[in-house]
Tab-separated table of C-alpha atoms in Angstrom:
chain	number	residue	atom	x	y	z
A	1	MET	CA	0.000	0.000	0.000
A	2	ARG	CA	1.389	3.422	-0.954
A	3	ILE	CA	1.522	6.162	1.666
A	4	SER	CA	-0.560	9.220	0.906
A	5	THR	CA	1.113	12.549	0.317
A	6	ASN	CA	-0.762	13.955	3.316
A	7	ARG	CA	0.569	11.273	5.658
A	8	ARG	CA	4.098	11.671	4.320
A	9	LEU	CA	4.041	15.419	4.896
A	10	LEU	CA	2.498	15.050	8.339
A	11	ILE	CA	5.151	12.580	9.486
A	12	GLY	CA	7.911	14.837	8.199
A	13	LEU	CA	6.365	17.790	10.036
A	14	VAL	CA	6.250	15.799	13.278
A	15	LEU	CA	9.962	15.085	13.035
A	16	GLU	CA	10.776	18.731	12.396
A	17	LEU	CA	8.697	19.783	15.398
A	18	ALA	CA	10.404	17.208	17.582
A	19	CYS	CA	13.821	18.572	16.644
A	20	ALA	CA	12.740	22.163	17.111
A	21	ALA	CA	11.361	21.344	20.559
A	22	THR	CA	14.804	20.286	21.708
A	23	ALA	CA	16.668	23.421	20.546
A	24	ALA	CA	16.049	25.448	23.697
A	25	ALA	CA	18.766	27.808	24.861
A	26	ASP	CA	21.072	26.849	27.721
A	27	THR	CA	22.889	29.031	30.255
A	28	VAL	CA	26.344	28.620	31.769
A	29	LEU	CA	28.161	30.662	34.430
A	30	LEU	CA	31.954	30.894	34.134
A	31	GLN	CA	34.626	32.169	36.483
A	32	PRO	CA	37.885	33.415	34.943
A	33	ARG	CA	40.649	31.017	34.016
A	34	LYS	CA	43.120	33.873	34.692
A	35	ASP	CA	43.212	37.578	35.532
A	36	ASN	CA	45.816	40.227	36.326
A	37	THR	CA	46.468	43.972	36.751
A	38	LEU	CA	48.778	46.228	34.718
A	39	TYR	CA	50.427	49.246	36.434
A	40	SER	CA	51.470	52.139	34.175
A	41	GLU	CA	54.268	53.474	36.423
A	42	SER	CA	56.139	50.164	36.846
A	43	GLN	CA	56.577	46.608	35.622
A	44	ASN	CA	54.745	45.269	38.679
A	45	THR	CA	52.032	42.670	38.426
A	46	ASN	CA	49.316	41.098	40.620
A	47	GLY	CA	48.328	37.774	39.070
A	48	GLY	CA	47.903	35.997	42.408
A	49	GLY	CA	46.198	38.854	44.247
A	50	GLN	CA	42.611	39.094	45.408
A	51	GLY	CA	41.987	42.367	43.573
A	52	LEU	CA	41.857	43.740	40.028
A	53	PHE	CA	42.463	47.477	39.575
A	54	VAL	CA	41.081	49.823	36.924
A	55	GLY	CA	41.224	53.610	36.603
A	56	THR	CA	43.447	56.577	37.445
A	57	THR	CA	45.105	57.023	40.851
A	58	VAL	CA	45.710	60.204	42.844
A	59	ASN	CA	49.251	60.222	41.373
A	60	ASN	CA	47.808	60.161	37.853
A	61	ASP	CA	49.012	56.604	37.285
A	62	TYR	CA	46.842	54.197	35.327
A	63	ARG	CA	45.497	50.782	36.211
A	64	ARG	CA	44.146	48.268	33.723
A	65	SER	CA	42.935	44.725	34.261
A	66	ILE	CA	43.058	41.754	31.908
A	67	ILE	CA	40.670	38.862	32.311
A	68	SER	CA	40.019	35.668	30.352
A	69	PHE	CA	37.340	32.942	30.406
A	70	ASP	CA	37.619	29.431	28.944
A	71	VAL	CA	34.453	29.503	26.842
A	72	ALA	CA	35.237	26.447	24.697
A	73	SER	CA	35.451	24.148	27.734
A	74	ALA	CA	31.914	24.997	28.854
A	75	VAL	CA	29.924	25.637	25.653
A	76	PRO	CA	29.500	22.906	22.987
A	77	ALA	CA	31.361	23.554	19.749
A	78	GLY	CA	29.079	24.871	17.019
A	79	SER	CA	26.708	26.591	19.468
A	80	THR	CA	25.319	30.046	18.810
A	81	ILE	CA	25.930	32.631	21.534
A	82	GLU	CA	22.707	34.520	22.186
A	83	SER	CA	23.844	36.776	25.040
A	84	ALA	CA	26.749	37.268	27.440
A	85	THR	CA	27.080	39.476	30.524
A	86	LEU	CA	30.084	40.121	32.758
A	87	THR	CA	29.630	40.863	36.468
A	88	LEU	CA	32.378	42.206	38.752
A	89	HIS	CA	32.237	43.227	42.402
A	90	THR	CA	33.982	46.340	43.731
A	91	SER	CA	35.702	46.076	47.102
A	92	ARG	CA	37.442	49.469	47.196
A	93	SER	CA	37.279	52.904	45.574
A	94	THR	CA	40.162	55.370	45.866
A	95	PHE	CA	39.526	58.302	48.188
A	96	SER	CA	37.777	61.118	46.274
A	97	ALA	CA	37.401	58.852	43.226
A	98	GLN	CA	34.692	59.741	40.738
A	99	PRO	CA	32.208	57.450	38.985
A	100	VAL	CA	33.594	56.306	35.662
A	101	VAL	CA	32.553	54.406	32.533
A	102	ILE	CA	34.680	51.279	32.160
A	103	HIS	CA	35.152	49.527	28.818
A	104	LEU	CA	35.865	45.965	27.739
A	105	HIS	CA	38.302	45.750	24.810
A	106	ARG	CA	39.082	42.391	23.224
A	107	CYS	CA	42.704	41.469	23.974
A	108	LEU	CA	44.787	40.625	20.894
A	109	ALA	CA	47.793	38.806	22.371
A	110	PRO	CA	48.456	36.026	24.900
A	111	TRP	CA	49.576	37.010	28.397
A	112	GLY	CA	50.685	35.505	31.671
A	113	GLU	CA	48.950	35.541	35.026
A	114	GLY	CA	51.601	34.333	37.477
A	115	THR	CA	51.247	34.086	41.255
A	116	VAL	CA	52.572	37.469	42.442
A	117	VAL	CA	50.568	39.209	45.187
A	118	GLY	CA	51.115	42.957	45.319
A	119	ILE	CA	52.152	44.876	48.421
A	120	ARG	CA	50.280	47.667	50.237
A	121	GLY	CA	46.835	46.304	49.562
A	122	GLU	CA	47.902	45.180	46.079
A	123	GLY	CA	47.366	48.695	44.728
A	124	PHE	CA	50.980	48.970	43.565
A	125	GLY	CA	51.476	45.324	42.569
A	126	GLY	CA	54.663	43.358	43.116
A	127	PRO	CA	57.846	42.405	41.201
A	128	PRO	CA	57.000	40.112	38.254
A	129	GLY	CA	58.196	36.609	37.669
A	130	PRO	CA	59.138	35.164	34.269
A	131	GLY	CA	56.152	35.152	31.943
A	132	ASP	CA	53.950	37.476	34.043
A	133	ALA	CA	51.966	40.221	32.327
A	134	THR	CA	53.008	43.809	33.092
A	135	TRP	CA	52.372	47.221	31.526
A	136	SER	CA	55.163	46.657	28.981
A	137	PHE	CA	55.331	42.863	28.768
A	138	ASN	CA	52.689	40.306	27.913
A	139	ALA	CA	55.220	37.731	29.177
A	140	PHE	CA	57.847	39.358	31.395
A	141	GLY	CA	61.399	38.732	30.271
A	142	SER	CA	60.483	37.180	26.943
A	143	SER	CA	57.712	39.019	25.059
A	144	SER	CA	56.501	42.638	24.992
A	145	TRP	CA	53.126	44.067	24.125
A	146	ALA	CA	53.103	45.826	20.756
A	147	THR	CA	51.514	48.734	22.621
A	148	PRO	CA	52.259	49.285	26.346
A	149	GLY	CA	49.195	48.723	28.474
A	150	GLY	CA	48.073	45.650	26.563
A	151	ASP	CA	47.316	44.967	22.898
A	152	HIS	CA	43.584	45.338	22.375
A	153	ALA	CA	40.930	46.088	19.776
A	154	ALA	CA	40.386	49.803	19.223
A	155	SER	CA	36.616	49.566	19.610
A	156	SER	CA	34.929	48.879	22.928
A	157	SER	CA	32.923	45.655	23.124
A	158	GLY	CA	30.837	46.775	26.087
A	159	THR	CA	30.602	49.394	28.835
A	160	THR	CA	29.105	50.055	32.226
A	161	LEU	CA	29.115	52.967	34.666
A	162	VAL	CA	30.896	52.115	37.921
A	163	LEU	CA	29.938	54.329	40.845
A	164	THR	CA	31.765	54.912	44.113
A	165	ALA	CA	29.461	52.516	46.007
A	166	LEU	CA	30.898	49.060	46.672
A	167	ASP	CA	28.557	46.785	44.776
A	168	PHE	CA	28.145	44.336	41.895
A	169	TYR	CA	28.455	45.925	38.449
A	170	THR	CA	27.348	44.261	35.232
A	171	TRP	CA	28.438	44.829	31.656
A	172	PRO	CA	25.171	43.982	29.882
A	173	SER	CA	25.075	41.855	26.781
A	174	SER	CA	25.877	43.791	23.621
A	175	PRO	CA	26.654	42.883	20.005
A	176	GLY	CA	30.356	43.424	20.731
A	177	ILE	CA	30.438	41.191	23.807
A	178	VAL	CA	28.444	38.483	22.025
A	179	ALA	CA	30.794	38.657	19.027
A	180	ASP	CA	33.836	38.318	21.307
A	181	VAL	CA	32.440	35.304	23.143
A	182	GLN	CA	31.351	33.668	19.869
A	183	SER	CA	34.858	34.133	18.457
A	184	TRP	CA	36.395	32.565	21.586
A	185	LEU	CA	34.118	29.558	21.166
A	186	ASP	CA	34.839	29.197	17.445
A	187	SER	CA	38.582	29.921	17.710
A	188	PRO	CA	39.793	29.014	21.224
A	189	GLN	CA	43.417	29.523	20.223
A	190	ALA	CA	42.694	33.248	19.783
A	191	ASN	CA	40.902	33.669	23.112
A	192	PHE	CA	42.954	36.204	25.090
A	193	GLY	CA	40.048	37.728	26.990
A	194	TRP	CA	39.430	41.423	27.610
A	195	VAL	CA	41.553	44.396	28.617
A	196	VAL	CA	39.434	46.393	31.091
A	197	ILE	CA	40.051	50.135	30.686
A	198	SER	CA	38.727	53.308	32.338
A	199	GLU	CA	37.265	55.891	29.962
A	200	GLN	CA	39.013	58.908	31.526
A	201	GLU	CA	42.634	57.808	31.797
A	202	ALA	CA	44.042	60.980	30.257
A	203	ALA	CA	41.701	63.422	32.011
A	204	ARG	CA	43.644	63.600	35.306
A	205	VAL	CA	40.467	62.648	37.153
A	206	VAL	CA	40.788	60.179	40.036
A	207	THR	CA	38.688	57.141	39.143
A	208	ALA	CA	40.586	54.083	40.443
A	209	LYS	CA	38.465	51.076	41.493
A	210	ARG	CA	39.360	47.721	42.940
A	211	PHE	CA	37.346	44.712	41.761
A	212	ASP	CA	37.542	41.268	43.312
A	213	SER	CA	39.589	38.737	41.333
A	214	ARG	CA	39.180	35.021	40.787
A	215	GLU	CA	41.489	34.403	43.753
A	216	ASN	CA	39.277	36.349	46.164
A	217	ILE	CA	38.595	34.542	49.430
A	218	GLU	CA	34.869	35.197	49.049
A	219	PRO	CA	33.590	33.010	46.164
A	220	ALA	CA	30.416	35.075	45.762
A	221	PHE	CA	32.493	38.160	44.891
A	222	ARG	CA	34.563	36.580	42.116
A	223	PRO	CA	33.999	37.608	38.471
A	224	VAL	CA	31.277	35.788	36.553
A	225	LEU	CA	30.586	35.590	32.830
A	226	GLN	CA	27.030	34.447	32.128
A	227	ILE	CA	26.545	32.972	28.664
A	228	VAL	CA	23.224	32.054	27.059
A	229	TYR	CA	23.732	29.841	24.030
A	230	ARG	CA	21.744	27.673	21.637
A	231	PRO	CA	23.341	24.241	21.111
A	232	PRO	CA	23.878	23.075	17.537
A	233	VAL	CA	21.229	20.919	15.850
A	234	LEU	CA	23.267	18.242	14.115
A	235	THR	CA	22.154	16.986	10.723
A	236	ASP	CA	24.370	13.972	10.328
A	237	GLY	CA	22.530	12.126	7.590
A	238	GLY	CA	21.468	9.306	9.902
A	239	THR	CA	24.738	8.664	11.700
A	240	ASP	CA	24.829	9.815	15.283
A	241	GLY	CA	27.058	7.222	16.843
A	242	GLY	CA	24.205	5.567	18.664
A	243	ARG	CA	23.236	8.580	20.772
A	244	PRO	CA	19.900	8.198	22.575
A	245	ASP	CA	17.345	9.845	20.346
A	246	ALA	CA	13.977	9.382	22.034
A	247	GLY	CA	12.520	6.812	19.748
A	248	CYS	CA	14.689	5.760	16.809
A	249	ASN	CA	16.516	2.456	16.792
A	250	SER	CA	17.801	-0.014	14.242
A	251	GLY	CA	14.287	-1.044	13.333
A	252	CYS	CA	13.074	2.475	12.664
A	253	CYS	CA	14.065	5.213	10.217
A	254	ASN	CA	17.473	4.273	8.856
A	255	PRO	CA	18.309	0.607	9.614
A	256	GLY	CA	21.346	0.212	11.806
A	257	CYS	CA	21.769	3.914	12.433
A	258	ASP	CA	21.585	3.782	16.225
A	259	ALA	CA	23.561	0.746	17.300
A	260	GLY	CA	20.505	-0.740	18.967
A	261	VAL	CA	19.604	2.133	21.247
A	262	GLY	CA	16.208	1.528	22.794
A	263	ASP	CA	13.278	3.519	21.508
A	264	ALA	CA	11.194	4.258	24.598
A	265	GLY	CA	8.944	1.265	24.216
A	266	VAL	CA	8.166	1.499	20.508
A	267	THR	CA	8.227	-2.007	19.064
A	268	ASP	CA	9.365	-2.259	15.486
A	269	ALA	CA	9.683	-5.970	14.765
A	270	GLY	CA	5.925	-6.479	14.480
A	271	ARG	CA	5.208	-3.300	12.541
A	272	SER	CA	3.043	-2.058	15.398
A	273	ASP	CA	4.082	1.352	16.652
A	274	ALA	CA	2.736	2.891	19.889
A	275	GLY	CA	-0.574	1.101	19.536
A	276	LEU	CA	-1.221	2.051	15.908
A	277	ASP	CA	-2.329	-1.144	14.197
A	278	ASP	CA	-1.228	-1.390	10.614
A	279	ALA	CA	-3.759	-4.133	9.902
A	280	GLY	CA	-1.119	-6.386	8.502
A	281	GLY	CA	-0.091	-3.850	5.938
A	282	GLU	CA	3.240	-2.294	5.310
A	283	ASP	CA	4.569	-0.127	8.162
A	284	PRO	CA	4.287	3.428	6.790
A	285	VAL	CA	7.137	4.744	8.902
A	286	ALA	CA	9.554	1.951	8.011
A	287	SER	CA	8.858	2.324	4.300
A	288	LEU	CA	9.438	6.036	4.023
A	289	PRO	CA	12.566	7.031	2.092
A	290	ASP	CA	15.492	8.472	4.027
A	291	ARG	CA	15.029	11.904	2.493
A	292	THR	CA	11.576	12.108	4.133
A	293	ILE	CA	12.631	10.826	7.556
A	294	SER	CA	16.270	11.623	8.061
A	295	GLU	CA	16.600	9.816	11.376
A	296	PHE	CA	14.996	11.082	14.580
A	297	GLY	CA	18.417	11.056	16.193
A	298	ALA	CA	20.171	13.464	13.838
A	299	GLY	CA	21.491	15.459	16.732
A	300	CYS	CA	18.088	16.107	18.301
A	301	GLN	CA	18.186	14.608	21.752
A	302	ALA	CA	14.667	15.296	22.857
A	303	ALA	CA	13.188	15.325	26.318
A	304	PRO	CA	11.180	12.053	26.177
A	305	GLY	CA	7.973	13.612	27.484
A	306	SER	CA	7.884	16.387	24.897
A	307	PHE	CA	8.810	14.098	22.025
A	308	LEU	CA	6.263	11.409	22.918
A	309	ALA	CA	3.529	14.017	23.282
A	310	ILE	CA	4.205	15.228	19.736
A	311	VAL	CA	4.252	11.673	18.396
A	312	ALA	CA	0.958	10.846	20.150
A	313	LEU	CA	-0.744	13.859	18.560
A	314	ALA	CA	0.619	12.882	15.173
A	315	LEU	CA	-0.630	9.308	15.471
A	316	LEU	CA	-4.062	10.563	16.462
A	317	ALA	CA	-4.111	12.814	13.401
A	318	LEU	CA	-3.057	9.924	11.159
A	319	ARG	CA	-5.863	7.716	12.430
A	320	ARG	CA	-8.417	10.409	11.664
A	321	LEU	CA	-7.337	10.955	8.071
A	322	PRO	CA	-10.011	9.714	5.653
A	323	ARG	CA	-9.181	6.249	4.343
A	324	SER	CA	-9.515	7.598	0.843
A	325	ALA	CA	-6.685	10.010	1.566
A	326	GLN	CA	-4.590	7.205	3.068
A	327	ARG	CA	-4.852	5.139	-0.099
A	328	ARG	CA	-4.344	8.035	-2.496
């Protein structure tokens, strides 16, 4: 018996809906893999300290921070970044310091963190060790920044206004921040993080702030990058390595495609699927060509409840099609 065009289209639509139902966005929270402070008046560093410094001091010296997150270790390759926000906590503001807009600029060169803890509250840093990042060196003793203060993109990826109050401050998601995070996922070897820079460095206005670093003794105050991403929907032509796919096994769709993974109770050997009696006829699902049903498991790992609910509705619709349409 030939399958009607209506039934063929309906089954294909069910599969598309099942895949779409599984493509919900996910969220991950990351702490930095490394961070450090650059001091304009010296080659000091603070890679092991509890603070990160940004802004202009009372002596008109500059502070910049560099911070990096390992995006590729937490977000599946091929995902689409939908939003990303950075949150830092301030633990000190220089006496008489003014509110200031602080920018994130994508860093363009690798750099070292080290374990140095600065003296005098870390505000002046400490002598660097080999490979530590400083104002002039991205790796002290072996490699210099092309531009002192850290090589970075000219355009700002994101901004926020930091007040004098000690509080949490968030750089909201922006096209620039999303583009940076997406590039770090797609090209991990070029992920050097951000250089964090005060807007008024040359204005001789005191703006210096101290943020808590990844080494801070209070975990709740450490930097956090929140990423919302949409995982990839794989279209592997019927070969998914046997991943569980909520209802497709070697007796369904593409024979042998799933290495025998169970199909949530759907029995295929007797051509009777989820209670739908084929009256001894040919199983319509099993006889469809691969281009119509390109394997349930093509990267769509559905939540069983959602998938089965869709299938149940589809089967009900199939039963109610006029028999004339079924034989057409």
